[in-house]
mmCIF file of C-alpha atoms in Angstrom:
data_model
loop_
_atom_site.group_PDB
_atom_site.id
_atom_site.type_symbol
_atom_site.label_atom_id
_atom_site.label_comp_id
_atom_site.label_asym_id
_atom_site.label_seq_id
_atom_site.Cartn_x
_atom_site.Cartn_y
_atom_site.Cartn_z
ATOM 1 C CA UNK S 1 15.530 -44.922 11.037
ATOM 2 C CA UNK S 2 16.338 -48.454 9.953
ATOM 3 C CA UNK S 3 16.248 -51.073 12.650
ATOM 4 C CA UNK S 4 17.941 -54.443 12.929
ATOM 5 C CA UNK S 5 16.715 -57.129 15.332
ATOM 6 C CA UNK S 6 19.024 -58.658 17.881
ATOM 7 C CA UNK S 7 18.508 -61.553 20.289
ATOM 8 C CA UNK S 8 16.691 -61.013 23.559
ATOM 9 C CA UNK S 9 18.928 -59.809 26.398
ATOM 10 C CA UNK S 10 18.340 -58.704 29.964
ATOM 11 C CA UNK S 11 17.920 -55.055 30.869
ATOM 12 C CA UNK S 12 21.238 -54.728 32.711
ATOM 13 C CA UNK S 13 23.169 -55.849 29.625
ATOM 14 C CA UNK S 14 21.132 -53.473 27.471
ATOM 15 C CA UNK S 15 21.914 -50.475 29.678
ATOM 16 C CA UNK S 16 25.647 -51.255 29.544
ATOM 17 C CA UNK S 17 25.537 -51.731 25.758
ATOM 18 C CA UNK S 18 23.596 -48.519 25.074
ATOM 19 C CA UNK S 19 25.713 -46.427 27.425
ATOM 20 C CA UNK S 20 29.055 -47.646 26.098
ATOM 21 C CA UNK S 21 28.200 -47.751 22.392
ATOM 22 C CA UNK S 22 29.942 -44.962 20.499
ATOM 23 C CA UNK S 23 28.650 -45.662 16.995
ATOM 24 C CA UNK S 24 25.075 -46.882 17.525
ATOM 25 C CA UNK S 25 22.030 -46.413 19.708
ATOM 26 C CA UNK S 26 19.774 -49.201 20.890
ATOM 27 C CA UNK S 27 16.191 -49.428 22.064
ATOM 28 C CA UNK S 28 14.915 -52.054 24.481
ATOM 29 C CA UNK S 29 11.282 -53.131 24.622
ATOM 30 C CA UNK S 30 10.492 -55.906 27.090
ATOM 31 C CA UNK S 31 13.657 -57.879 26.349
ATOM 32 C CA UNK S 32 13.800 -57.177 22.608
ATOM 33 C CA UNK S 33 16.882 -55.250 21.511
ATOM 34 C CA UNK S 34 16.791 -53.025 18.428
ATOM 35 C CA UNK S 35 19.689 -51.135 16.915
ATOM 36 C CA UNK S 36 18.800 -47.772 15.415
ATOM 37 C CA UNK S 37 20.593 -46.756 12.250
ATOM 38 C CA UNK S 38 20.629 -43.506 10.329
ATOM 39 C CA UNK S 39 17.641 -42.451 8.264
ATOM 40 C CA UNK S 40 17.209 -40.832 4.864
ATOM 41 C CA UNK S 41 18.117 -37.182 4.177
ATOM 42 C CA UNK S 42 14.387 -36.286 4.311
ATOM 43 C CA UNK S 43 14.042 -38.112 7.639
ATOM 44 C CA UNK S 44 16.961 -36.143 9.063
ATOM 45 C CA UNK S 45 15.734 -32.811 7.671
ATOM 46 C CA UNK S 46 12.237 -33.381 9.084
ATOM 47 C CA UNK S 47 13.710 -33.972 12.556
ATOM 48 C CA UNK S 48 15.790 -30.799 12.275
ATOM 49 C CA UNK S 49 12.755 -28.778 11.120
ATOM 50 C CA UNK S 50 10.646 -30.160 13.978
ATOM 51 C CA UNK S 51 13.333 -29.211 16.477
ATOM 52 C CA UNK S 52 13.423 -25.675 15.092
ATOM 53 C CA UNK S 53 9.620 -25.334 14.963
ATOM 54 C CA UNK S 54 8.932 -26.714 18.442
ATOM 55 C CA UNK S 55 12.127 -25.449 20.061
ATOM 56 C CA UNK S 56 11.435 -21.896 18.935
ATOM 57 C CA UNK S 57 8.363 -21.808 21.166
ATOM 58 C CA UNK S 58 10.273 -23.152 24.168
ATOM 59 C CA UNK S 59 12.927 -20.446 24.407
ATOM 60 C CA UNK S 60 11.170 -18.497 27.144
ATOM 61 C CA UNK S 61 9.857 -21.312 29.347
ATOM 62 C CA UNK S 62 11.216 -24.144 31.461
ATOM 63 C CA UNK S 63 10.670 -26.936 28.930
ATOM 64 C CA UNK S 64 13.635 -28.644 27.290
ATOM 65 C CA UNK S 65 13.742 -30.286 23.866
ATOM 66 C CA UNK S 66 15.891 -33.396 23.351
ATOM 67 C CA UNK S 67 17.021 -35.252 20.226
ATOM 68 C CA UNK S 68 17.421 -39.003 19.797
ATOM 69 C CA UNK S 69 20.779 -39.019 21.599
ATOM 70 C CA UNK S 70 18.822 -38.926 24.863
ATOM 71 C CA UNK S 71 17.266 -42.106 26.143
ATOM 72 C CA UNK S 72 13.639 -42.131 27.344
ATOM 73 C CA UNK S 73 12.932 -44.591 30.159
ATOM 74 C CA UNK S 74 9.294 -45.648 29.935
ATOM 75 C CA UNK S 75 9.572 -48.424 32.540
ATOM 76 C CA UNK S 76 12.108 -50.827 33.982
ATOM 77 C CA UNK S 77 11.924 -52.896 30.790
ATOM 78 C CA UNK S 78 11.307 -50.221 28.127
ATOM 79 C CA UNK S 79 13.935 -47.764 26.915
ATOM 80 C CA UNK S 80 13.640 -45.833 23.653
ATOM 81 C CA UNK S 81 15.331 -42.991 21.749
ATOM 82 C CA UNK S 82 12.515 -40.862 20.237
ATOM 83 C CA UNK S 83 13.411 -38.496 17.418
ATOM 84 C CA UNK S 84 12.222 -35.531 19.518
ATOM 85 C CA UNK S 85 11.248 -35.434 23.197
ATOM 86 C CA UNK S 86 10.055 -32.467 25.255
ATOM 87 C CA UNK S 87 10.074 -32.396 29.042
ATOM 88 C CA UNK S 88 9.027 -29.558 31.312
ATOM 89 C CA UNK S 89 9.883 -31.516 34.465
ATOM 90 C CA UNK S 90 12.859 -30.389 36.577
ATOM 91 C CA UNK S 91 13.667 -34.014 37.431
ATOM 92 C CA UNK S 92 14.549 -34.626 33.793
ATOM 93 C CA UNK S 93 16.657 -31.473 33.583
ATOM 94 C CA UNK S 94 18.750 -32.692 36.495
ATOM 95 C CA UNK S 95 19.129 -36.274 35.206
ATOM 96 C CA UNK S 96 22.443 -37.415 33.766
ATOM 97 C CA UNK S 97 21.060 -40.696 32.450
ATOM 98 C CA UNK S 98 17.589 -40.758 30.879
ATOM 99 C CA UNK S 99 14.474 -38.633 30.544
ATOM 100 C CA UNK S 100 11.532 -40.146 32.463
ATOM 101 C CA UNK S 101 8.824 -37.445 32.627
ATOM 102 C CA UNK S 102 8.244 -36.119 29.089
ATOM 103 C CA UNK S 103 5.086 -34.307 28.036
ATOM 104 C CA UNK S 104 5.584 -34.682 24.265
ATOM 105 C CA UNK S 105 7.189 -37.382 22.121
ATOM 106 C CA UNK S 106 7.689 -37.197 18.347
ATOM 107 C CA UNK S 107 8.667 -40.045 16.035
ATOM 108 C CA UNK S 108 9.418 -39.543 12.335
ATOM 109 C CA UNK S 109 8.101 -42.577 10.482
ATOM 110 C CA UNK S 110 10.094 -44.545 7.940
ATOM 111 C CA UNK S 111 9.136 -47.777 6.146
ATOM 112 C CA UNK S 112 11.226 -49.878 8.536
ATOM 113 C CA UNK S 113 9.910 -48.285 11.760
ATOM 114 C CA UNK S 114 6.317 -47.383 10.937
ATOM 115 C CA UNK S 115 4.732 -50.569 12.272
ATOM 116 C CA UNK S 116 6.439 -50.410 15.662
ATOM 117 C CA UNK S 117 5.905 -46.625 15.972
ATOM 118 C CA UNK S 118 2.179 -46.901 15.154
ATOM 119 C CA UNK S 119 1.401 -49.985 17.230
ATOM 120 C CA UNK S 120 3.860 -50.887 19.997
ATOM 121 C CA UNK S 121 5.223 -47.438 20.761
ATOM 122 C CA UNK S 122 1.798 -45.831 20.509
ATOM 123 C CA UNK S 123 0.543 -48.174 23.246
ATOM 124 C CA UNK S 124 3.659 -47.710 25.389
ATOM 125 C CA UNK S 125 3.633 -43.914 25.093
ATOM 126 C CA UNK S 126 -0.058 -43.815 25.976
ATOM 127 C CA UNK S 127 0.690 -45.850 29.112
ATOM 128 C CA UNK S 128 3.259 -43.259 30.295
ATOM 129 C CA UNK S 129 1.290 -40.925 32.618
ATOM 130 C CA UNK S 130 3.283 -37.770 31.862
ATOM 131 C CA UNK S 131 3.046 -37.959 28.054
ATOM 132 C CA UNK S 132 0.273 -35.632 26.924
ATOM 133 C CA UNK S 133 0.892 -35.920 23.188
ATOM 134 C CA UNK S 134 2.424 -38.418 20.811
ATOM 135 C CA UNK S 135 3.182 -37.127 17.310
ATOM 136 C CA UNK S 136 3.962 -39.287 14.271
ATOM 137 C CA UNK S 137 5.426 -37.473 11.273
ATOM 138 C CA UNK S 138 5.448 -39.158 7.868
ATOM 139 C CA UNK S 139 8.701 -38.982 5.897
ATOM 140 C CA UNK S 140 7.155 -40.124 2.594
ATOM 141 C CA UNK S 141 4.103 -37.861 2.372
ATOM 142 C CA UNK S 142 2.957 -34.599 3.967
ATOM 143 C CA UNK S 143 1.101 -36.004 6.939
ATOM 144 C CA UNK S 144 1.329 -35.534 10.699
ATOM 145 C CA UNK S 145 -0.742 -37.544 13.191
ATOM 146 C CA UNK S 146 -1.228 -36.274 16.738
ATOM 147 C CA UNK S 147 -2.590 -38.238 19.690
ATOM 148 C CA UNK S 148 -3.575 -35.916 22.557
ATOM 149 C CA UNK S 149 -4.461 -37.137 26.054
ATOM 150 C CA UNK S 150 -7.907 -36.116 27.337
ATOM 151 C CA UNK S 151 -9.599 -36.875 30.658
ATOM 152 C CA UNK S 152 -11.683 -39.616 29.014
ATOM 153 C CA UNK S 153 -9.050 -41.050 26.670
ATOM 154 C CA UNK S 154 -6.994 -40.015 23.660
ATOM 155 C CA UNK S 155 -8.061 -37.657 20.872
ATOM 156 C CA UNK S 156 -6.618 -38.197 17.371
ATOM 157 C CA UNK S 157 -5.961 -35.506 14.723
ATOM 158 C CA UNK S 158 -4.478 -35.806 11.246
ATOM 159 C CA UNK S 159 -2.861 -32.851 9.485
ATOM 160 C CA UNK S 160 -2.150 -32.728 5.749
ATOM 161 C CA UNK S 161 -0.863 -30.168 3.248
ATOM 162 C CA UNK S 162 -1.640 -26.494 3.963
ATOM 163 C CA UNK S 163 -2.769 -27.262 7.533
ATOM 164 C CA UNK S 164 -1.578 -25.747 10.814
ATOM 165 C CA UNK S 165 -0.427 -28.355 13.339
ATOM 166 C CA UNK S 166 -1.629 -27.775 16.919
ATOM 167 C CA UNK S 167 0.164 -29.215 19.934
ATOM 168 C CA UNK S 168 -2.168 -28.611 22.846
ATOM 169 C CA UNK S 169 0.240 -29.934 25.479
ATOM 170 C CA UNK S 170 2.585 -26.995 24.833
ATOM 171 C CA UNK S 171 -0.059 -24.570 23.518
ATOM 172 C CA UNK S 172 1.798 -24.091 20.239
ATOM 173 C CA UNK S 173 1.012 -24.317 16.542
ATOM 174 C CA UNK S 174 3.004 -24.146 13.316
ATOM 175 C CA UNK S 175 2.295 -24.566 9.586
ATOM 176 C CA UNK S 176 2.939 -28.098 8.371
ATOM 177 C CA UNK S 177 4.850 -26.602 5.418
ATOM 178 C CA UNK S 178 7.572 -25.502 7.889
ATOM 179 C CA UNK S 179 8.308 -29.165 8.620
ATOM 180 C CA UNK S 180 8.421 -30.236 4.955
ATOM 181 C CA UNK S 181 10.084 -27.083 3.618
ATOM 182 C CA UNK S 182 11.660 -27.656 0.193
ATOM 183 C CA UNK S 183 10.817 -31.367 0.049
ATOM 184 C CA UNK S 184 9.363 -32.827 -3.114
ATOM 185 C CA UNK S 185 6.849 -35.264 -1.648
ATOM 186 C CA UNK S 186 4.035 -36.402 -3.918
ATOM 187 C CA UNK S 187 1.741 -37.540 -1.136
ATOM 188 C CA UNK S 188 1.932 -41.098 -2.476
ATOM 189 C CA UNK S 189 3.448 -43.453 0.043
ATOM 190 C CA UNK S 190 5.993 -46.073 -0.934
ATOM 191 C CA UNK S 191 4.784 -49.237 0.815
ATOM 192 C CA UNK S 192 7.332 -51.657 -0.651
ATOM 193 C CA UNK S 193 9.172 -52.234 2.620
ATOM 194 C CA UNK S 194 7.299 -52.864 5.850
ATOM 195 C CA UNK S 195 10.022 -54.774 7.712
ATOM 196 C CA UNK S 196 10.590 -53.863 11.340
#
């Protein structure tokens, strides 16, 4: 999703802005405000396919899957709206404000968000003690990257065409082709725009 930078504001003002905004969502990372805008049709379809693929496995357990309408509170100064979030924690199910105890976070990359998703958010998600996996899904080529928490650090896996994606935190797997169904992606990335 395209992002536009805004001046630094304090967290109280951010929470009021994000809660009362009817036409936009905002993320807040240590004082920096970012407005999230709509993505491309492929970006949107990938999110929908991920929700179907992951959500299908969650029908018979206590985990909930959330879309980007739900805010994830990482700390007192970090609030984000991931494309897909999964929480199996009852405290999140009872919350009326934000999810705080997710086990899985998924971001669909776009040229304007890739840098922050791969650097800043990767570090912030890895600092969150309940997140067991962080998944980055490319919207320009058939590629999914998974970071999985281990006792001695984080393990990294890359999945390409014809592979089966494994999410150990939920003990599920699905063919990558289910996520990119019907999309004509060449596998060549368009790197013209790297603005955040």
